[in-house]
mmCIF file of C-alpha atoms (C1' of nucleotides) in Angstrom:
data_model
loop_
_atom_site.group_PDB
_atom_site.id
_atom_site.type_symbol
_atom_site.label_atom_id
_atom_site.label_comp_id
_atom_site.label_asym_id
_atom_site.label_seq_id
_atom_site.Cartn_x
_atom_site.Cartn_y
_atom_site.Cartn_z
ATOM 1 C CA UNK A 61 163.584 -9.537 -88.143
ATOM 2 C CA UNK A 62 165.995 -7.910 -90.584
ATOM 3 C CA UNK A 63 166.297 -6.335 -93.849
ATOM 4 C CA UNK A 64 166.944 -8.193 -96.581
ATOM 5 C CA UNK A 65 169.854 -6.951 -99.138
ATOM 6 C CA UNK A 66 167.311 -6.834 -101.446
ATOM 7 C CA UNK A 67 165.223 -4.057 -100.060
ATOM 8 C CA UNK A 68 168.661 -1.987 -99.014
ATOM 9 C CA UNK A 69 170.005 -2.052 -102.407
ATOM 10 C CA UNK A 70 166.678 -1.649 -104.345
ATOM 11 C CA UNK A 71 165.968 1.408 -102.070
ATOM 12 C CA UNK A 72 169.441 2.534 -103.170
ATOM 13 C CA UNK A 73 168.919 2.277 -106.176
ATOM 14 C CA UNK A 74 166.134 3.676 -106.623
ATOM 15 C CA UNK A 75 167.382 7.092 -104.794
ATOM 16 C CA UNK A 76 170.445 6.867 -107.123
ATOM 17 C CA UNK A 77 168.371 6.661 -110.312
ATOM 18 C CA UNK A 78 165.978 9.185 -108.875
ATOM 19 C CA UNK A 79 168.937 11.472 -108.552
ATOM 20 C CA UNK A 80 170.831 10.745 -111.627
ATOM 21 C CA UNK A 81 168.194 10.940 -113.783
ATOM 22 C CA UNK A 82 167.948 13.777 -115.902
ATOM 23 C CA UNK A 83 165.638 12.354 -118.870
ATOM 24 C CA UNK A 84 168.292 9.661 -120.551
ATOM 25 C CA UNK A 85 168.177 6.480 -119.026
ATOM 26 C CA UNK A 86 170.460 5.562 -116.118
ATOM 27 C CA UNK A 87 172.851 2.600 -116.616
ATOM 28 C CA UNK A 88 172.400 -0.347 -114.460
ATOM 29 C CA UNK A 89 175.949 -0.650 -114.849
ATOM 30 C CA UNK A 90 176.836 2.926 -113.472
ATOM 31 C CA UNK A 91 174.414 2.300 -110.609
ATOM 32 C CA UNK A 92 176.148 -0.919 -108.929
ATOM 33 C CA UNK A 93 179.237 1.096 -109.455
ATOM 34 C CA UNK A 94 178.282 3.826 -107.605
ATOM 35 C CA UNK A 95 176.595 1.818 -104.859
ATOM 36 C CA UNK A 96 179.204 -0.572 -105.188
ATOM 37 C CA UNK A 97 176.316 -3.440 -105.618
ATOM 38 C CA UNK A 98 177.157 -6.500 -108.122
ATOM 39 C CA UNK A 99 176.090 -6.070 -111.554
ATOM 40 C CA UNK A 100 174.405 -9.394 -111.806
ATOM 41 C CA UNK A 101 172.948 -9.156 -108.014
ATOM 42 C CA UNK A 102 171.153 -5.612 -108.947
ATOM 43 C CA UNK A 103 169.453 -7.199 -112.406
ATOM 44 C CA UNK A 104 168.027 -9.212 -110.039
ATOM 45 C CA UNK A 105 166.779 -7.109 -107.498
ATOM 46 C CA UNK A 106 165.637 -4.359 -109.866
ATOM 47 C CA UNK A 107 163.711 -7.490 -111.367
ATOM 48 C CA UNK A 108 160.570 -6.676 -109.379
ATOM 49 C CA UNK A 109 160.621 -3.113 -109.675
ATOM 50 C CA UNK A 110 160.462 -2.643 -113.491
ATOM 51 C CA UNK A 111 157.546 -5.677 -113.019
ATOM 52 C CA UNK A 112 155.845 -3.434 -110.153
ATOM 53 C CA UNK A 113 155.651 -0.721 -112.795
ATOM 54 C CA UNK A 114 157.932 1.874 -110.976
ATOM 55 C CA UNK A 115 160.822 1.276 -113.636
ATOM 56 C CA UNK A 116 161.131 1.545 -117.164
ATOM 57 C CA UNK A 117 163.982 -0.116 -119.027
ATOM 58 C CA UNK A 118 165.185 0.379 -122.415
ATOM 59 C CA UNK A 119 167.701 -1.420 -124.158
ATOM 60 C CA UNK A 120 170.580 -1.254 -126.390
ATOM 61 C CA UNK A 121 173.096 1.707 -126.476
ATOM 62 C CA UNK A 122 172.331 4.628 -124.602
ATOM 63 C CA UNK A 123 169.434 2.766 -122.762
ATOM 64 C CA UNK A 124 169.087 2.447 -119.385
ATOM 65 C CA UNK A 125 166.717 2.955 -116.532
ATOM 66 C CA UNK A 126 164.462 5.313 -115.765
ATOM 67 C CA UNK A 127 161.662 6.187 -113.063
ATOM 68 C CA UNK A 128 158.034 5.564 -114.762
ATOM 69 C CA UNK A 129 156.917 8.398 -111.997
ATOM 70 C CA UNK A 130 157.667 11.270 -110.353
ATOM 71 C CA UNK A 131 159.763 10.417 -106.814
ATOM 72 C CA UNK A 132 156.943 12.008 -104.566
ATOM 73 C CA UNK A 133 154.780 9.732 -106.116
ATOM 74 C CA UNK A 134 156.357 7.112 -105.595
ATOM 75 C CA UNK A 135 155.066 5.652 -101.964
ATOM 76 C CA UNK A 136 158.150 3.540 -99.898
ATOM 77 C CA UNK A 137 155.635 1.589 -98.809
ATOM 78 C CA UNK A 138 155.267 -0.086 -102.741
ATOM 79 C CA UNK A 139 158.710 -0.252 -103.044
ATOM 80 C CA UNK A 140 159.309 -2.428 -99.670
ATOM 81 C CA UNK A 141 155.975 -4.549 -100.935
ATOM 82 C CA UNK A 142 157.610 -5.412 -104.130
ATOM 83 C CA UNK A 143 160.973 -6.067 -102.783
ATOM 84 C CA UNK A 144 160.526 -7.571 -99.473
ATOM 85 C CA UNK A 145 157.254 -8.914 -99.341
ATOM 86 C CA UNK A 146 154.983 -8.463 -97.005
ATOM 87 C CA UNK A 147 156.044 -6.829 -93.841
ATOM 88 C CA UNK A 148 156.495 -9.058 -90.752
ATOM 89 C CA UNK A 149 154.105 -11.447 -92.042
ATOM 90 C CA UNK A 150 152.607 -14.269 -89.434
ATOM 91 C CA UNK A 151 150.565 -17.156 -91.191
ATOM 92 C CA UNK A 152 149.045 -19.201 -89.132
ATOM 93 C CA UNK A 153 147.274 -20.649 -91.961
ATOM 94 C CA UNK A 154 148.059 -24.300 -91.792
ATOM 95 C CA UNK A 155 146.160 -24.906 -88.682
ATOM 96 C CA UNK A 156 142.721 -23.111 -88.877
ATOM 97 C CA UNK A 157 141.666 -23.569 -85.090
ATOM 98 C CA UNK A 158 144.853 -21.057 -84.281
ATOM 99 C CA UNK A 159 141.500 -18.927 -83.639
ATOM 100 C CA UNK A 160 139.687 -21.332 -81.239
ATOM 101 C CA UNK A 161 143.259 -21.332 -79.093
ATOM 102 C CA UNK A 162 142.461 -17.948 -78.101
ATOM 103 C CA UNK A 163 145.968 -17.672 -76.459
ATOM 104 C CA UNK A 164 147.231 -17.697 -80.061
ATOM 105 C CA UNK A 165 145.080 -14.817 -80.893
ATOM 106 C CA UNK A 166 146.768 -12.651 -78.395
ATOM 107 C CA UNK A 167 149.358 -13.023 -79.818
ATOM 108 C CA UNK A 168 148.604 -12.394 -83.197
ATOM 109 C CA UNK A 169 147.062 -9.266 -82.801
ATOM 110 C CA UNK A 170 150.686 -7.940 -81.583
ATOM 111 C CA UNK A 171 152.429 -9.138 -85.165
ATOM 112 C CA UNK A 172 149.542 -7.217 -86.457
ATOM 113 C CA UNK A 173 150.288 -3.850 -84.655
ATOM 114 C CA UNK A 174 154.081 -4.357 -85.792
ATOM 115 C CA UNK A 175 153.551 -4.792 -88.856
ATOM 116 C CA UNK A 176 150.953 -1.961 -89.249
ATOM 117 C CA UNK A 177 153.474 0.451 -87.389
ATOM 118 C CA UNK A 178 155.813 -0.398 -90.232
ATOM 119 C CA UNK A 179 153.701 0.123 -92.766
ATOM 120 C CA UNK A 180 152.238 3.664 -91.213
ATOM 121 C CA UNK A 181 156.099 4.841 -91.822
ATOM 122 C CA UNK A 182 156.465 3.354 -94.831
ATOM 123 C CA UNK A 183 153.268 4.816 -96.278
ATOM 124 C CA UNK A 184 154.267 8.552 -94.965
ATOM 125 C CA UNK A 185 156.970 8.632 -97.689
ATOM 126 C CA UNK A 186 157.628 8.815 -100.771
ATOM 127 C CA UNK A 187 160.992 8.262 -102.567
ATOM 128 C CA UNK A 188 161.108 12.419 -102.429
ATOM 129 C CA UNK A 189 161.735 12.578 -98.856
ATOM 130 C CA UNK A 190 164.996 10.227 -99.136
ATOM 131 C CA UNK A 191 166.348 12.461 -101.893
ATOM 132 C CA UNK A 192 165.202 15.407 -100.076
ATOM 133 C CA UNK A 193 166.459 14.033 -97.068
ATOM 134 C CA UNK A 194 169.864 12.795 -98.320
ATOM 135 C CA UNK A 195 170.511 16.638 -100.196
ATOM 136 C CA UNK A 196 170.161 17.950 -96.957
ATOM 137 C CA UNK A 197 172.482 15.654 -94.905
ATOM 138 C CA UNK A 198 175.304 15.926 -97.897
ATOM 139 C CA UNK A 199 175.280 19.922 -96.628
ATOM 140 C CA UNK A 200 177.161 18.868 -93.598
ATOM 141 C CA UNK A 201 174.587 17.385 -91.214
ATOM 142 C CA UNK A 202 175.392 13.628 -90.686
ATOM 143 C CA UNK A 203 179.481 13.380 -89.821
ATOM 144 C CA UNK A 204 181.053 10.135 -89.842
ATOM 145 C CA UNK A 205 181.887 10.007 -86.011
ATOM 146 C CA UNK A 206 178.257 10.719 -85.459
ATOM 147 C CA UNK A 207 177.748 7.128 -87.640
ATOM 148 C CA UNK A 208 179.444 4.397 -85.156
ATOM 149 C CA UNK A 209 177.163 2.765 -83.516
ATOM 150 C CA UNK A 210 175.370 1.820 -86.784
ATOM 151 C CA UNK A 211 173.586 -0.891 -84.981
ATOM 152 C CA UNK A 212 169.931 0.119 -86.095
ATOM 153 C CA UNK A 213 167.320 2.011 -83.148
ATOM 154 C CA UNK A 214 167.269 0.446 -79.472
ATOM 155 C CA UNK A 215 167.132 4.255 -77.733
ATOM 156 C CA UNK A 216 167.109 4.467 -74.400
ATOM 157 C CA UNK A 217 168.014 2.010 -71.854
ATOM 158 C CA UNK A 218 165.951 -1.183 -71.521
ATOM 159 C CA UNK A 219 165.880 -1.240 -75.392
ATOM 160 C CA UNK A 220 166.184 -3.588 -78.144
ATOM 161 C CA UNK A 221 169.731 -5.740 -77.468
ATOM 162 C CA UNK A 222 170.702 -8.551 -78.055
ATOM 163 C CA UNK A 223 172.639 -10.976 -80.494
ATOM 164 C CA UNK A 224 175.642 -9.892 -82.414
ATOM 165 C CA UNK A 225 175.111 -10.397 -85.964
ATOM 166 C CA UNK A 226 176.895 -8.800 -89.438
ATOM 167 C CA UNK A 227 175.654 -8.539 -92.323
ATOM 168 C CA UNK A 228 177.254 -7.313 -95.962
ATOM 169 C CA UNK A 229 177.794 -3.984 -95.807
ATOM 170 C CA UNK B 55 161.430 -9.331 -92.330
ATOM 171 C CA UNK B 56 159.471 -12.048 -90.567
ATOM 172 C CA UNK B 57 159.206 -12.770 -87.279
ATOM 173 C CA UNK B 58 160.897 -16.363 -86.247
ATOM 174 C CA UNK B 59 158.996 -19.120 -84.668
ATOM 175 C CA UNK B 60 161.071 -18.251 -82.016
ATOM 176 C CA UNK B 61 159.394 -15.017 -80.947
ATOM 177 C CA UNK B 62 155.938 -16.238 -81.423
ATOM 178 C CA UNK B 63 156.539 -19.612 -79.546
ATOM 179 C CA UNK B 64 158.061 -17.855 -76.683
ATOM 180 C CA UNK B 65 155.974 -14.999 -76.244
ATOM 181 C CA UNK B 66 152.803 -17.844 -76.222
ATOM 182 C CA UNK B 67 154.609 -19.536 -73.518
ATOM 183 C CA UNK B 68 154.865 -16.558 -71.761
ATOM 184 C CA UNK B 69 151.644 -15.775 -71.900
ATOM 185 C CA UNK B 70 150.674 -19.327 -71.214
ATOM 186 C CA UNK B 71 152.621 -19.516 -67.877
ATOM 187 C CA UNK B 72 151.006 -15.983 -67.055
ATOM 188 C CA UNK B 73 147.583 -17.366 -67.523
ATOM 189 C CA UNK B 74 148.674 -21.239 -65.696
ATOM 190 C CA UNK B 75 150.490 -19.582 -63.213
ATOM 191 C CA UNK B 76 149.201 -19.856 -59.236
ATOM 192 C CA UNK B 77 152.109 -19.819 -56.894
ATOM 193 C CA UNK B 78 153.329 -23.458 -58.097
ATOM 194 C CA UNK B 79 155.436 -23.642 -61.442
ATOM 195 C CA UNK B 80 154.052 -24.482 -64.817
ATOM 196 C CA UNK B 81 155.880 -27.603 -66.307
ATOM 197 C CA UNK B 82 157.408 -27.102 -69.808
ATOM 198 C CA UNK B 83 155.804 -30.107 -70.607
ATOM 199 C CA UNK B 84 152.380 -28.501 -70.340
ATOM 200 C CA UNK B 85 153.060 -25.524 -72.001
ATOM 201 C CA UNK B 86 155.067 -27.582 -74.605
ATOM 202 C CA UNK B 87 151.089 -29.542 -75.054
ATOM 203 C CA UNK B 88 148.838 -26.534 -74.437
ATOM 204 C CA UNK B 89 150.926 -24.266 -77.049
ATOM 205 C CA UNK B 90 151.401 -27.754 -79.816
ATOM 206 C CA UNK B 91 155.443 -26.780 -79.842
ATOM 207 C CA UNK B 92 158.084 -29.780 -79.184
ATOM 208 C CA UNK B 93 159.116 -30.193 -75.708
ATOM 209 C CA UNK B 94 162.601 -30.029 -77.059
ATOM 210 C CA UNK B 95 162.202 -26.653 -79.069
ATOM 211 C CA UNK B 96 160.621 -25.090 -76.536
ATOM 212 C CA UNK B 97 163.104 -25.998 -73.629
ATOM 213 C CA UNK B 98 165.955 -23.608 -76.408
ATOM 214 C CA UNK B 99 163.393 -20.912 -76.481
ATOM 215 C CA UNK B 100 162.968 -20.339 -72.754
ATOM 216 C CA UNK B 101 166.373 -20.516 -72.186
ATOM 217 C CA UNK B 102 166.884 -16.825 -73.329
ATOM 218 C CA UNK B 103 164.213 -15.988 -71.254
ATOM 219 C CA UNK B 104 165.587 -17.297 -67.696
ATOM 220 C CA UNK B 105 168.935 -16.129 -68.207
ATOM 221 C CA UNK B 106 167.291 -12.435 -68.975
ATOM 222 C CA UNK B 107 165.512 -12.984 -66.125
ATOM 223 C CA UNK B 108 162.098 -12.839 -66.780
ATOM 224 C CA UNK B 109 161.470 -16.331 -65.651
ATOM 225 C CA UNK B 110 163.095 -19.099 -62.909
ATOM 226 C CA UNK B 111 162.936 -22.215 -63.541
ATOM 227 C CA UNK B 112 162.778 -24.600 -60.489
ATOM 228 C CA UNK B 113 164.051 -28.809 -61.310
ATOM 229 C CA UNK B 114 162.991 -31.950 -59.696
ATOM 230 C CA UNK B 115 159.150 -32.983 -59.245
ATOM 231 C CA UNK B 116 156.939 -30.434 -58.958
ATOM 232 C CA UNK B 117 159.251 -28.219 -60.740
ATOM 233 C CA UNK B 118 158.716 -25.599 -63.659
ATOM 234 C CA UNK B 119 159.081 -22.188 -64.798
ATOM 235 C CA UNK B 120 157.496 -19.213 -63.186
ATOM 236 C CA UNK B 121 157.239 -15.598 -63.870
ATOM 237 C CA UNK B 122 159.989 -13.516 -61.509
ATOM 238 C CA UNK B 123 157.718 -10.159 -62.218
ATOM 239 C CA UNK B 124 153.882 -9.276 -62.516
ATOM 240 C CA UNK B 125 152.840 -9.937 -66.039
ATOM 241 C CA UNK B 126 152.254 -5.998 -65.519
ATOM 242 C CA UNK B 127 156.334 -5.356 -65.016
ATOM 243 C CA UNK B 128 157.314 -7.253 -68.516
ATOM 244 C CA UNK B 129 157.211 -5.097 -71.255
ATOM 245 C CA UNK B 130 156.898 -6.804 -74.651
ATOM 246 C CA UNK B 131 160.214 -5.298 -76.058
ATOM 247 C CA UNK B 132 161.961 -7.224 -73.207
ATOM 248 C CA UNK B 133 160.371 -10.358 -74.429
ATOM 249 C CA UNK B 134 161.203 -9.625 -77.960
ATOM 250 C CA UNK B 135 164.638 -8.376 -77.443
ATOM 251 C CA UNK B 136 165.862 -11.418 -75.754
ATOM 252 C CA UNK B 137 164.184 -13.796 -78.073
ATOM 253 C CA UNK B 138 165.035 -12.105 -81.279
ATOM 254 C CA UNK B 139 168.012 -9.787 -81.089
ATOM 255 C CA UNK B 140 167.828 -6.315 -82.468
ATOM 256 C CA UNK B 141 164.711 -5.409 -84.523
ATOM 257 C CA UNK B 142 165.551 -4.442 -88.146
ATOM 258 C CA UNK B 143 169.297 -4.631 -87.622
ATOM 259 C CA UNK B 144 171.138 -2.448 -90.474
ATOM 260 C CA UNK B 145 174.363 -3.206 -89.655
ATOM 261 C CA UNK B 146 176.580 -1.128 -92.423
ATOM 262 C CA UNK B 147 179.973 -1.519 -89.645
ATOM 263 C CA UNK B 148 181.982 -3.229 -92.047
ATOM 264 C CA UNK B 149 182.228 0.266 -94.442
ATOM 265 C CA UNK B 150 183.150 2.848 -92.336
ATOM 266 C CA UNK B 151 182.458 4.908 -95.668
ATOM 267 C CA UNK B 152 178.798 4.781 -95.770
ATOM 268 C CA UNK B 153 178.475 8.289 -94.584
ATOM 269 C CA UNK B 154 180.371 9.866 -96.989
ATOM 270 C CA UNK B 155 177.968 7.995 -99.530
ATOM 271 C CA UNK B 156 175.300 10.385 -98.791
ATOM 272 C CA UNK B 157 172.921 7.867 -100.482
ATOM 273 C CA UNK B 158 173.235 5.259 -97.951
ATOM 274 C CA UNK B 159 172.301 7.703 -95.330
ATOM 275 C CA UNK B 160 169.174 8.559 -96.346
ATOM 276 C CA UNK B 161 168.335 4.875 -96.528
ATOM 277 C CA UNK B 162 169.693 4.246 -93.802
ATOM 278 C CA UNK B 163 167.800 6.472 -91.797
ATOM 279 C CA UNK B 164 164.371 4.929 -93.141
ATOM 280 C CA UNK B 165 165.798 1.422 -91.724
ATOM 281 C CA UNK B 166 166.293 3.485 -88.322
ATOM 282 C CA UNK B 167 162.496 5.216 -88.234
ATOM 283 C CA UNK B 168 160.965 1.650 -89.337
ATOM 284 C CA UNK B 169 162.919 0.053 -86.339
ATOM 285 C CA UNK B 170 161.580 2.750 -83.457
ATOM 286 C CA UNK B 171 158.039 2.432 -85.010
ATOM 287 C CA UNK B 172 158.162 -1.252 -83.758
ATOM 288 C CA UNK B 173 160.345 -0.230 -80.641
ATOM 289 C CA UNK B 174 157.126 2.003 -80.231
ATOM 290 C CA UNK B 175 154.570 -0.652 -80.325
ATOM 291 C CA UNK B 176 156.528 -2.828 -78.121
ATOM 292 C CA UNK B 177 157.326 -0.618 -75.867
ATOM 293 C CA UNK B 178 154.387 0.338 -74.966
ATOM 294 C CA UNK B 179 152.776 -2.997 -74.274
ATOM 295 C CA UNK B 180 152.976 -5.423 -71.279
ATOM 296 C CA UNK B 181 152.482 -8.834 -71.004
ATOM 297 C CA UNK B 182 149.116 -7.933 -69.203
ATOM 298 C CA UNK B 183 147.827 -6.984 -71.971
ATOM 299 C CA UNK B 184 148.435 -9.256 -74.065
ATOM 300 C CA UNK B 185 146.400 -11.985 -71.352
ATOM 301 C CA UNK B 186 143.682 -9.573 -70.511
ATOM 302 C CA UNK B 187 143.145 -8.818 -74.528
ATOM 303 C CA UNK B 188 142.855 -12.184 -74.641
ATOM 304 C CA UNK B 189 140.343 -13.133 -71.850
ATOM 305 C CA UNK B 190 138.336 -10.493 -73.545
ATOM 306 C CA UNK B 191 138.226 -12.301 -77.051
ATOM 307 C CA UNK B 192 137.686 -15.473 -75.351
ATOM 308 C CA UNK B 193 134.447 -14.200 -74.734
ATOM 309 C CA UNK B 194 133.463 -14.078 -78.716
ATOM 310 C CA UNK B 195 135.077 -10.756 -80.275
ATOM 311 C CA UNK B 196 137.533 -13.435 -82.301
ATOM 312 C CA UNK B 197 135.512 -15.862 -84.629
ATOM 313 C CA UNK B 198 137.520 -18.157 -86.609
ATOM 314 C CA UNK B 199 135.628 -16.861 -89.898
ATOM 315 C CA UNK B 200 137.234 -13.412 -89.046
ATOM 316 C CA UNK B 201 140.268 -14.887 -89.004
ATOM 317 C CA UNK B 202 140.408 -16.320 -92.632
ATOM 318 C CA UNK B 203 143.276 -13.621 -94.343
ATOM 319 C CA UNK B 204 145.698 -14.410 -91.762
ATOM 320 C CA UNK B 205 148.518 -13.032 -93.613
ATOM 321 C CA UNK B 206 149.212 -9.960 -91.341
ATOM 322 C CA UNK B 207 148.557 -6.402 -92.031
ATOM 323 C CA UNK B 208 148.388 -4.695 -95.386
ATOM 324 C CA UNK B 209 145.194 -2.208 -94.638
ATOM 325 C CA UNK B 210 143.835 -0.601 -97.524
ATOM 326 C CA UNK B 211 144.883 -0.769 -101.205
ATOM 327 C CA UNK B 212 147.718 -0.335 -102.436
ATOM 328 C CA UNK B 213 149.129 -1.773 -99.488
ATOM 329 C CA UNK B 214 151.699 -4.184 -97.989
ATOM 330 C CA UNK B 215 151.349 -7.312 -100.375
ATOM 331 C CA UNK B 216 153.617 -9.702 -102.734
ATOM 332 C CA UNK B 217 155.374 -12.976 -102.107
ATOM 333 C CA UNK B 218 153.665 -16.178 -101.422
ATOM 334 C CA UNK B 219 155.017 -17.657 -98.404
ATOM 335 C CA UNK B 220 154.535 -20.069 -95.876
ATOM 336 C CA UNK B 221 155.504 -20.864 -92.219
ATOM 337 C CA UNK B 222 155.169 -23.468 -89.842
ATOM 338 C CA UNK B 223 151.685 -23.145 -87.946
ATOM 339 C "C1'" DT C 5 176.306 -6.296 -138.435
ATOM 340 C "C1'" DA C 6 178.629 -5.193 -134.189
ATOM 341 C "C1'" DA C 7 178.523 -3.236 -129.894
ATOM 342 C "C1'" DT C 8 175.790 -2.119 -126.079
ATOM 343 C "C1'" DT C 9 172.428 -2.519 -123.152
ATOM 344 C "C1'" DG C 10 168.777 -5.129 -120.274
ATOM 345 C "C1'" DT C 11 166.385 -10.216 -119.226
ATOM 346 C "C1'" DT C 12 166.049 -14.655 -117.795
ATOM 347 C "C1'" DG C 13 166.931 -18.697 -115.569
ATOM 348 C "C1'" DA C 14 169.997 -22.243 -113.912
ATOM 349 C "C1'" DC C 15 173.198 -22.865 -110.562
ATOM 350 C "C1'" DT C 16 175.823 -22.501 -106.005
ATOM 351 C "C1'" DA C 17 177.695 -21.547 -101.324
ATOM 352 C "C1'" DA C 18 176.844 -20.051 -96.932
ATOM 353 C "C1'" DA C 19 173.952 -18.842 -93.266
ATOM 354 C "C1'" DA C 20 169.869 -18.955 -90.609
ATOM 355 C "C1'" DG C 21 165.749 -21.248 -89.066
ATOM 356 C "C1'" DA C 22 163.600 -24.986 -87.037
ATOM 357 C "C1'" DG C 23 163.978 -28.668 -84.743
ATOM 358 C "C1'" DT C 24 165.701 -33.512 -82.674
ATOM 359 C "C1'" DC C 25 168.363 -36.310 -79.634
ATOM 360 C "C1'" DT C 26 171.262 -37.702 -75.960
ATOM 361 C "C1'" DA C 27 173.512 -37.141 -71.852
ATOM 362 C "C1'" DC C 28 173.405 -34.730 -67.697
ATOM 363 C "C1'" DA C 29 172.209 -31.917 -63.375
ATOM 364 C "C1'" DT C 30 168.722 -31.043 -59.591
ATOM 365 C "C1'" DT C 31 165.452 -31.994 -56.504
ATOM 366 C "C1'" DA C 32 161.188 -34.148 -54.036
ATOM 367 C "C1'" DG C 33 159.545 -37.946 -51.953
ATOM 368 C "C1'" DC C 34 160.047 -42.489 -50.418
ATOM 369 C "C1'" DG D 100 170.537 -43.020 -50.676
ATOM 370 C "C1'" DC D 101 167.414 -44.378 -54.596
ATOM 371 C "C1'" DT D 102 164.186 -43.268 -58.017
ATOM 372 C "C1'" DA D 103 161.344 -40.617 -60.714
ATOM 373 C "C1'" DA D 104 160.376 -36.172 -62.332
ATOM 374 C "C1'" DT D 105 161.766 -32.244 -63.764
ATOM 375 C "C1'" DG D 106 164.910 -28.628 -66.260
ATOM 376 C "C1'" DT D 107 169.877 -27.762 -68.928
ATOM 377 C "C1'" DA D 108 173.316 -27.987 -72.370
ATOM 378 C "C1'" DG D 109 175.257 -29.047 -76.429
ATOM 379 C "C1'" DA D 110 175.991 -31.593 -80.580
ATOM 380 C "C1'" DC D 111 173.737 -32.681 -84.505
ATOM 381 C "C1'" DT D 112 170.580 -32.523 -88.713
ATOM 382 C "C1'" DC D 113 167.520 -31.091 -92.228
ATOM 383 C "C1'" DT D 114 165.359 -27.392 -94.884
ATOM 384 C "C1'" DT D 115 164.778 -22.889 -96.454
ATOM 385 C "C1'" DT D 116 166.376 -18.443 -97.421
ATOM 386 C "C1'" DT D 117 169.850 -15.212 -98.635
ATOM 387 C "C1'" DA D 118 173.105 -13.592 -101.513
ATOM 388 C "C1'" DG D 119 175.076 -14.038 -104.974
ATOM 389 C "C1'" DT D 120 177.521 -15.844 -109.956
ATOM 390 C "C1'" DC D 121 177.371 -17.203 -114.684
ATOM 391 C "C1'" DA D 122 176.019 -17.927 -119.285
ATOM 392 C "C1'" DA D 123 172.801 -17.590 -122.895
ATOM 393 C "C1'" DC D 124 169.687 -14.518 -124.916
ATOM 394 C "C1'" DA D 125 166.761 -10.477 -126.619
ATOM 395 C "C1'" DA D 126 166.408 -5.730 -128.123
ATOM 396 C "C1'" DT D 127 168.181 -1.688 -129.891
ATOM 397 C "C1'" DT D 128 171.309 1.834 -131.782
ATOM 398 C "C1'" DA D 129 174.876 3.345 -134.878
#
DNA sequence: TAATTGTTGACTAAAAGAGTCTACATTAGC
DNA sequence: GCTAATGTAGACTCTTTTAGTCAACAATTA
């Protein structure tokens, strides 16, 4: 139940583009430097995006990419779609009676409130509120020393803990 | 960012041994039939799940597992946690930098709100209700016509929707 | 035409996911 | 104490996904 590269970096990139962009095209080349993303990974992963119709790209010298919309809107919730998939997905399709076993319908209807709590966050923003967001943290707000324990959520005691696992990054 | 068969297996089993369970212990061979999951995949699964203590597991004849609390006492992000590690694990340790990069904060901090929006869910659910929804769709509220788009979530246009993929069951 | 940009698809290595199999430890009942 | 019925542990395997790399190519500008 983790993120994907895909979805980190596309995000990224999409926030740097958003912030770089000042009409002229934005290099793909000057984005994975500055998020420090392989050239050849990001064509990939920005792949999808220019397909989902939130990119445009021109070519040749001086071209670039740039955002076919406005960043507010520009739901999160499209950009995760395109990128990841869909969210937390549980098909049960293979065996049809999964509905007669009503035990498996319990179940179910859990992966369907998880995956609906996702997408009620991800459909509250837009890619506005990360820049927004991020200007506001640059002024001073998020200090490295408040960063270490950059294992994701789990507040409180009793929380989500478990497996130690790494990822790139 | 799908849930592994490991999650949904155990949390059936749970639920199964929670439903089975009067004073004696429920054999892991029955739930291994009841739930249609390999004897020997399930026997991994539970094993999380005794040494965190929700069940005990008693050998010899007339052994099995049982539930050590009222279905009422397990929350679901217990179950979860133990089965599948950290939800939505961002894990950006390796560059201690990452703050600095303004950028990845803002992202980051998406990852973190899209984690405690499942933490939510699961936090506020017991196994109880998980059994009791279920005794209550048993009675008809779940017809396997209804059940046709079982790819999870996705409400509304414009909504959670992309790759193709499949998964066992 | 040459240099610069994005596009596409084949390819690969490593990890995770999903499971099997075998040997072993406990215990109840005879 | 023996035997059958249970759970336990770990090594092992196969497949899929993730996370890339690389090379050829297409479009565009100067």
């Amino acid at each position: 139940m983790r993120l994907s590269t895909r979805s980190r970096y596309g995000m990224r990139a999409l926030v740097d583009i958003a912030r770089q962009s000042r009409e002229e095209p934005v290099r793909l080349k000057d984005i994975a430097r500055r998020q420090d993303v392989s050239l050849s990974y990001l064509e990939h992963i920005i792949g999808p995006l220019i397909a989902g119709g939130l990119l445009r790209s021109t070519r040749g010298p001086g071209g670039g990419l740039s955002l076919l919309r406005e960043p507010q809107e520009i739901p999160l919730v499209e950009v995760i779609s395109l990128l990841e998939g869909p969210l937390g997905a549980v098909d049960c399709v293979s065996s049809p009676d999964v509905c007669q076993r009503s035990l498996a319908c319990a179940t179910r209807r859990l992966w369907v409130e998880l995956a609906d709590a996702m997408d009620g966050v991800l459909r509250s923003k837009t890619l506005a509120d990360l820049i927004h967001q991020d200007e506001s943290e640059a002024r001073g707000a998020c200090v490295p020393e408040a960063m270490k324990p950059l294992r994701v959520a789990a507040p409180g005691p009793g929380g989500l803990s478990a497996a130690g696992k790494r990822s790139p990054q």
